[in-house]
CSV table of C-alpha atoms in Angstrom, one decimal:
chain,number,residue,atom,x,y,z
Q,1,UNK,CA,104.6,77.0,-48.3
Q,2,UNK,CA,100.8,76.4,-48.0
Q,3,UNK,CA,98.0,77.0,-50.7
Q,4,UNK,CA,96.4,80.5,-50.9
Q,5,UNK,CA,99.1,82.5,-49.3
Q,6,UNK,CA,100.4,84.1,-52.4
Q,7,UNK,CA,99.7,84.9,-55.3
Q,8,UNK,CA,101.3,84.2,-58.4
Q,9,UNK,CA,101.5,86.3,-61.9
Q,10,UNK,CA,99.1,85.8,-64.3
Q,11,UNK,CA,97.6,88.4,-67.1
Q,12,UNK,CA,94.1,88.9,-67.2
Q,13,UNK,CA,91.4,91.4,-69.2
Q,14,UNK,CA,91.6,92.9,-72.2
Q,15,UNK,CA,94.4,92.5,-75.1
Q,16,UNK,CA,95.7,94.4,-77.6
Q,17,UNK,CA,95.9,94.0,-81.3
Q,18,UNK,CA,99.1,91.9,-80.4
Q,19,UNK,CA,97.4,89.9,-77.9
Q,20,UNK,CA,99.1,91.4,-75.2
Q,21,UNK,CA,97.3,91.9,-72.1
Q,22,UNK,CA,97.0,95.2,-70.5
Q,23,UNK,CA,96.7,94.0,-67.2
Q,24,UNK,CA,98.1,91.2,-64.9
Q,25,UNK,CA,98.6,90.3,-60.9
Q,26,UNK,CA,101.8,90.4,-59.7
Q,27,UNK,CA,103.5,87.8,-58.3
Q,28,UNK,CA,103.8,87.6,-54.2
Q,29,UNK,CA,101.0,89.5,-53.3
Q,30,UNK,CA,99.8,88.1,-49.4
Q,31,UNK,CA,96.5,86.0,-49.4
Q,32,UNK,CA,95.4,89.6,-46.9
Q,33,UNK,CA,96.1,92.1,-49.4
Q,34,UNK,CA,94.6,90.2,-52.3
Q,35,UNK,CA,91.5,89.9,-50.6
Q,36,UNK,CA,91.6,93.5,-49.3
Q,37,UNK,CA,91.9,94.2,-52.6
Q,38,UNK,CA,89.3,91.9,-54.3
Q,39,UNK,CA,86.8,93.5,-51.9
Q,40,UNK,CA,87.9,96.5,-52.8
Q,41,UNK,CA,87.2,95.7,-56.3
Q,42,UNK,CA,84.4,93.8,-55.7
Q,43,UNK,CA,82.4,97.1,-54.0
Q,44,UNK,CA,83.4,99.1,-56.9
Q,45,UNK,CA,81.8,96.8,-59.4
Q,46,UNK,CA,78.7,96.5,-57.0
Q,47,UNK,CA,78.5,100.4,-56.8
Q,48,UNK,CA,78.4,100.7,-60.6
Q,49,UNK,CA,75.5,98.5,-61.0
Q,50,UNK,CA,73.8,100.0,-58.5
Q,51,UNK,CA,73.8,103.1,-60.2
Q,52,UNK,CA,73.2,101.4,-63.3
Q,53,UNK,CA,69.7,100.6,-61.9
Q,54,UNK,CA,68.7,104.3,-61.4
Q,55,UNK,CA,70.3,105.6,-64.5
Q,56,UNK,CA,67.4,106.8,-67.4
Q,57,UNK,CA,69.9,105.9,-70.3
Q,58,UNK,CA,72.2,103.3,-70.8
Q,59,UNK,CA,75.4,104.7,-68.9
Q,60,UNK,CA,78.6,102.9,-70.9
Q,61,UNK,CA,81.1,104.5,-68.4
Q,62,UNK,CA,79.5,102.8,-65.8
Q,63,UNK,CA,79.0,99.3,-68.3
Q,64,UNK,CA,82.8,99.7,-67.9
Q,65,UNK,CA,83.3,100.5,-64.8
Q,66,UNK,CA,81.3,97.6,-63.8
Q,67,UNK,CA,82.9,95.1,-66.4
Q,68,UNK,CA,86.5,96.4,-65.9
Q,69,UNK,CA,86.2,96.0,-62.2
Q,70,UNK,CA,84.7,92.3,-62.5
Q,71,UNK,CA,87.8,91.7,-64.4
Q,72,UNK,CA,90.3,92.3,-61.8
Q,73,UNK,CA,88.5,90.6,-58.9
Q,74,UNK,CA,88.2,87.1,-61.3
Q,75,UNK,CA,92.6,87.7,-62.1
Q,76,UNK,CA,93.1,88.7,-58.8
Q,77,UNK,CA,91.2,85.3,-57.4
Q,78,UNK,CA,92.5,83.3,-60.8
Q,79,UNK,CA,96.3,84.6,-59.6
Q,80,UNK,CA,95.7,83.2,-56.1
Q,81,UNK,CA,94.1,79.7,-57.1
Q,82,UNK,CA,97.1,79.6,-59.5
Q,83,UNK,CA,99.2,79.5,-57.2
Q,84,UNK,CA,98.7,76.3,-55.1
């Protein structure tokens, strides 16, 4: 199998009290989707701080949104450099 074509599991984000984390990448996921997917992710973030920008106040929902969505495009790249 070559590098980058899937990717492997690996947590990422946020833990519990426990250290558990609440979120991870699933093993297997095609070097196509993953990247759909950290586009996906990647737009979302980029939307958030856009508005961000514009907003009067400080917006945490979209501090979140933002943060949260950086999050899963570093595992979701983290998962598929893990797996070579």
């Amino acid at each position: 199998m070559n590098d980058y074509l899937e990717t492997t599991a690996l947590p990422f984000g946020m833990r519990d009290s426990r250290e558990q984390p609440f979120f991870s990448v699933n093993p297997g996921i095609s070097l196509e989707d993953a990247l759909c997917h950290l586009a996906h992710l990647l737009r979302c973030a980029y939307d958030s701080a856009y508005e961000l920008t514009d907003a009067a106040a400080l917006e945490k929902g979209l501090v979140w949104s933002t943060l949260h969505h950086i999050e899963g495009a570093k595992g979701l790249v983290d998962a598929l450099i893990a797996a070579r």
